[in-house]
PDB file of C-alpha atoms in Angstrom:
ATOM      1  CA  ASN A   1     105.013 109.166 207.557  1.00 67.00           C
ATOM      2  CA  TYR A   2     105.226 111.582 204.797  1.00 70.00           C
ATOM      3  CA  PRO A   3     108.197 112.878 202.727  1.00 71.00           C
ATOM      4  CA  ARG A   4     109.596 116.565 204.025  1.00 74.00           C
ATOM      5  CA  HIS A   5     109.271 117.756 200.440  1.00 76.00           C
ATOM      6  CA  GLY A   6     106.673 117.479 197.713  1.00 81.00           C
ATOM      7  CA  ALA A   7     104.287 119.149 195.545  1.00 87.00           C
ATOM      8  CA  ALA A   8     100.677 119.356 195.073  1.00 87.00           C
ATOM      9  CA  PHE A   9      98.752 119.950 192.186  1.00 89.00           C
ATOM     10  CA  SER A  10      95.069 120.997 191.510  1.00 88.00           C
ATOM     11  CA  LEU A  11      92.473 121.222 188.803  1.00 89.00           C
ATOM     12  CA  ALA A  12      89.427 123.306 188.519  1.00 91.00           C
ATOM     13  CA  LEU A  13      86.170 122.824 186.586  1.00 91.00           C
ATOM     14  CA  VAL A  14      85.960 126.334 184.977  1.00 87.00           C
ATOM     15  CA  ARG A  15      82.182 125.685 183.781  1.00 89.00           C
ATOM     16  CA  PRO A  16      80.552 122.896 186.066  1.00 91.00           C
ATOM     17  CA  ARG A  17      77.406 121.626 185.099  1.00 94.00           C
ATOM     18  CA  SER A  18      76.464 120.750 188.933  1.00 94.00           C
ATOM     19  CA  ARG A  19      74.354 122.913 190.702  1.00 91.00           C
ATOM     20  CA  GLY A  20      74.166 123.190 194.501  1.00 90.00           C
ATOM     21  CA  ARG A  21      71.599 124.815 196.404  1.00 91.00           C
ATOM     22  CA  VAL A  22      70.886 127.177 199.462  1.00 91.00           C
ATOM     23  CA  LEU A  23      67.816 126.596 201.764  1.00 93.00           C
ATOM     24  CA  LEU A  24      66.482 128.002 205.133  1.00 93.00           C
ATOM     25  CA  SER A  25      66.847 126.035 207.897  1.00 93.00           C
ATOM     26  CA  SER A  26      64.797 128.250 210.087  1.00 94.00           C
ATOM     27  CA  SER A  27      62.633 131.370 209.611  1.00 93.00           C
ATOM     28  CA  ASN A  28      65.138 133.044 212.137  1.00 94.00           C
ATOM     29  CA  PRO A  29      67.488 134.876 210.135  1.00 90.00           C
ATOM     30  CA  ALA A  30      70.434 134.330 212.401  1.00 95.00           C
ATOM     31  CA  VAL A  31      70.468 130.878 211.557  1.00 96.00           C
ATOM     32  CA  TYR A  32      72.821 129.862 209.035  1.00 95.00           C
ATOM     33  CA  PRO A  33      71.246 128.108 206.030  1.00 94.00           C
ATOM     34  CA  ILE A  34      71.736 124.679 204.399  1.00 95.00           C
ATOM     35  CA  ILE A  35      74.474 124.886 201.787  1.00 92.00           C
ATOM     36  CA  ASP A  36      74.504 122.002 199.546  1.00 94.00           C
ATOM     37  CA  PRO A  37      77.333 122.640 197.161  1.00 92.00           C
ATOM     38  CA  SER A  38      76.460 119.380 195.004  1.00 94.00           C
ATOM     39  CA  TYR A  39      80.217 119.165 193.570  1.00 95.00           C
ATOM     40  CA  LEU A  40      80.388 116.441 190.622  1.00 97.00           C
ATOM     41  CA  ASP A  41      76.931 115.640 190.881  1.00 97.00           C
ATOM     42  CA  ASP A  42      76.641 115.866 187.127  1.00 97.00           C
ATOM     43  CA  GLU A  43      78.159 112.804 185.704  1.00 97.00           C
ATOM     44  CA  LEU A  44      80.133 114.830 182.968  1.00 98.00           C
ATOM     45  CA  ASP A  45      81.923 117.027 185.658  1.00 97.00           C
ATOM     46  CA  LEU A  46      83.110 113.629 187.413  1.00 98.00           C
ATOM     47  CA  ARG A  47      84.346 112.500 184.067  1.00 98.00           C
ATOM     48  CA  ILE A  48      86.224 115.669 183.183  1.00 97.00           C
ATOM     49  CA  ALA A  49      87.856 115.606 186.734  1.00 97.00           C
ATOM     50  CA  VAL A  50      88.962 112.310 186.655  1.00 98.00           C
ATOM     51  CA  GLU A  51      90.407 112.888 183.231  1.00 98.00           C
ATOM     52  CA  GLY A  52      92.119 116.150 184.527  1.00 97.00           C
ATOM     53  CA  LEU A  53      93.628 113.885 187.258  1.00 96.00           C
ATOM     54  CA  LYS A  54      95.053 111.323 184.730  1.00 96.00           C
ATOM     55  CA  PHE A  55      96.363 114.169 182.839  1.00 96.00           C
ATOM     56  CA  VAL A  56      98.142 115.505 186.353  1.00 94.00           C
ATOM     57  CA  ARG A  57      99.516 112.179 186.881  1.00 94.00           C
ATOM     58  CA  LYS A  58     100.939 111.846 183.570  1.00 94.00           C
ATOM     59  CA  VAL A  59     102.710 115.324 183.642  1.00 93.00           C
ATOM     60  CA  ALA A  60     103.743 114.592 187.129  1.00 92.00           C
ATOM     61  CA  SER A  61     105.491 111.421 186.236  1.00 91.00           C
ATOM     62  CA  THR A  62     107.211 112.234 182.910  1.00 92.00           C
ATOM     63  CA  GLY A  63     110.562 113.807 181.958  1.00 91.00           C
ATOM     64  CA  PRO A  64     112.624 115.644 184.595  1.00 90.00           C
ATOM     65  CA  LEU A  65     109.606 116.409 186.646  1.00 89.00           C
ATOM     66  CA  GLY A  66     109.044 112.719 187.260  1.00 89.00           C
ATOM     67  CA  GLU A  67     112.558 112.345 188.122  1.00 87.00           C
ATOM     68  CA  VAL A  68     112.283 115.043 190.970  1.00 88.00           C
ATOM     69  CA  LEU A  69     108.665 114.030 192.390  1.00 88.00           C
ATOM     70  CA  GLY A  70     109.132 110.218 192.790  1.00 80.00           C
ATOM     71  CA  GLU A  71     106.291 108.414 194.186  1.00 83.00           C
ATOM     72  CA  GLN A  72     102.379 109.765 194.412  1.00 86.00           C
ATOM     73  CA  LEU A  73     101.133 109.447 197.802  1.00 86.00           C
ATOM     74  CA  VAL A  74      97.725 107.753 197.863  1.00 86.00           C
ATOM     75  CA  ASP A  75      95.178 107.692 200.534  1.00 91.00           C
ATOM     76  CA  PRO A  76      95.157 104.247 201.961  1.00 93.00           C
ATOM     77  CA  SER A  77      91.521 104.577 202.830  1.00 96.00           C
ATOM     78  CA  ASN A  78      90.381 104.907 199.338  1.00 96.00           C
ATOM     79  CA  PRO A  79      88.918 101.314 198.549  1.00 96.00           C
ATOM     80  CA  HIS A  80      89.750 101.262 194.728  1.00 97.00           C
ATOM     81  CA  PRO A  81      92.812 100.079 193.114  1.00 95.00           C
ATOM     82  CA  PRO A  82      95.173 102.829 192.707  1.00 92.00           C
ATOM     83  CA  GLY A  83      95.305 104.779 189.801  1.00 92.00           C
ATOM     84  CA  SER A  84      92.042 103.349 188.486  1.00 96.00           C
ATOM     85  CA  ASP A  85      89.094 105.415 187.298  1.00 97.00           C
ATOM     86  CA  GLU A  86      87.208 104.737 190.272  1.00 98.00           C
ATOM     87  CA  CYS A  87      90.291 105.645 192.530  1.00 97.00           C
ATOM     88  CA  LEU A  88      90.437 109.126 190.849  1.00 97.00           C
ATOM     89  CA  ALA A  89      86.807 109.588 191.381  1.00 98.00           C
ATOM     90  CA  GLU A  90      86.523 108.899 194.848  1.00 97.00           C
ATOM     91  CA  HIS A  91      89.341 111.106 195.187  1.00 96.00           C
ATOM     92  CA  ALA A  92      88.209 114.028 193.057  1.00 96.00           C
ATOM     93  CA  ARG A  93      84.701 113.485 195.414  1.00 96.00           C
ATOM     94  CA  ARG A  94      86.487 113.471 198.490  1.00 95.00           C
ATOM     95  CA  SER A  95      88.546 116.192 197.683  1.00 93.00           C
ATOM     96  CA  ALA A  96      86.427 118.867 195.720  1.00 94.00           C
ATOM     97  CA  LEU A  97      86.115 122.281 196.971  1.00 90.00           C
ATOM     98  CA  THR A  98      85.697 125.807 195.847  1.00 84.00           C
ATOM     99  CA  VAL A  99      88.632 127.787 194.792  1.00 78.00           C
ATOM    100  CA  TYR A 100      86.786 131.027 194.259  1.00 71.00           C
ATOM    101  CA  HIS A 101      84.125 132.903 195.653  1.00 67.00           C
ATOM    102  CA  PRO A 102      80.734 130.714 194.780  1.00 63.00           C
ATOM    103  CA  VAL A 103      78.536 132.962 193.058  1.00 66.00           C
ATOM    104  CA  GLY A 104      75.067 132.656 191.187  1.00 70.00           C
ATOM    105  CA  THR A 105      73.158 134.431 188.609  1.00 76.00           C
ATOM    106  CA  ALA A 106      69.637 135.761 188.966  1.00 82.00           C
ATOM    107  CA  ARG A 107      67.844 136.626 185.832  1.00 87.00           C
ATOM    108  CA  MET A 108      66.296 140.403 185.799  1.00 92.00           C
ATOM    109  CA  GLY A 109      62.851 140.916 184.127  1.00 93.00           C
ATOM    110  CA  ARG A 110      59.624 142.190 184.846  1.00 91.00           C
ATOM    111  CA  ALA A 111      57.141 140.663 187.603  1.00 88.00           C
ATOM    112  CA  GLY A 112      55.469 138.496 185.329  1.00 90.00           C
ATOM    113  CA  ASP A 113      58.322 136.517 184.175  1.00 92.00           C
ATOM    114  CA  PRO A 114      58.408 133.165 185.919  1.00 90.00           C
ATOM    115  CA  ALA A 115      62.382 132.989 185.168  1.00 90.00           C
ATOM    116  CA  ALA A 116      63.007 136.372 186.638  1.00 93.00           C
ATOM    117  CA  VAL A 117      64.203 136.913 190.345  1.00 92.00           C
ATOM    118  CA  VAL A 118      64.598 140.436 190.136  1.00 92.00           C
ATOM    119  CA  GLY A 119      63.122 143.532 188.369  1.00 92.00           C
ATOM    120  CA  PRO A 120      65.079 146.359 186.649  1.00 90.00           C
ATOM    121  CA  ARG A 121      65.748 148.003 189.891  1.00 90.00           C
ATOM    122  CA  LEU A 122      67.253 145.110 191.311  1.00 89.00           C
ATOM    123  CA  GLN A 123      64.306 144.622 193.793  1.00 90.00           C
ATOM    124  CA  VAL A 124      63.184 140.733 194.563  1.00 91.00           C
ATOM    125  CA  HIS A 125      59.904 139.796 193.127  1.00 91.00           C
ATOM    126  CA  GLY A 126      57.615 139.167 195.881  1.00 87.00           C
ATOM    127  CA  VAL A 127      59.318 140.559 198.791  1.00 83.00           C
TER     128      VAL A 127
END
């Protein structure tokens, strides 16, 4: 039973350390790849998310905004005490998603460079 009105806050890790991966699930190019974003896999990312959620909770409960917003909704399926670091970490893990187009980088370099993926003409090495 939810109230008719409310507010939602979100936070974003602008420079996450966690790294996902994309794997081929088949040699058939029509088959979708396996995408594992690995959100919050890095412990620092998770700690930053928890601290960000603490800050958002403080802002939402302080001053005139706190008077208007009232009580925070808590997911009853979260097994940790509401407001605890464990509860906030669980919430961050469950609700993590991307808010921007997921992208990556590929190093450009000569064919002999083991870290380079593409050459100066943007051709993928080894293909």
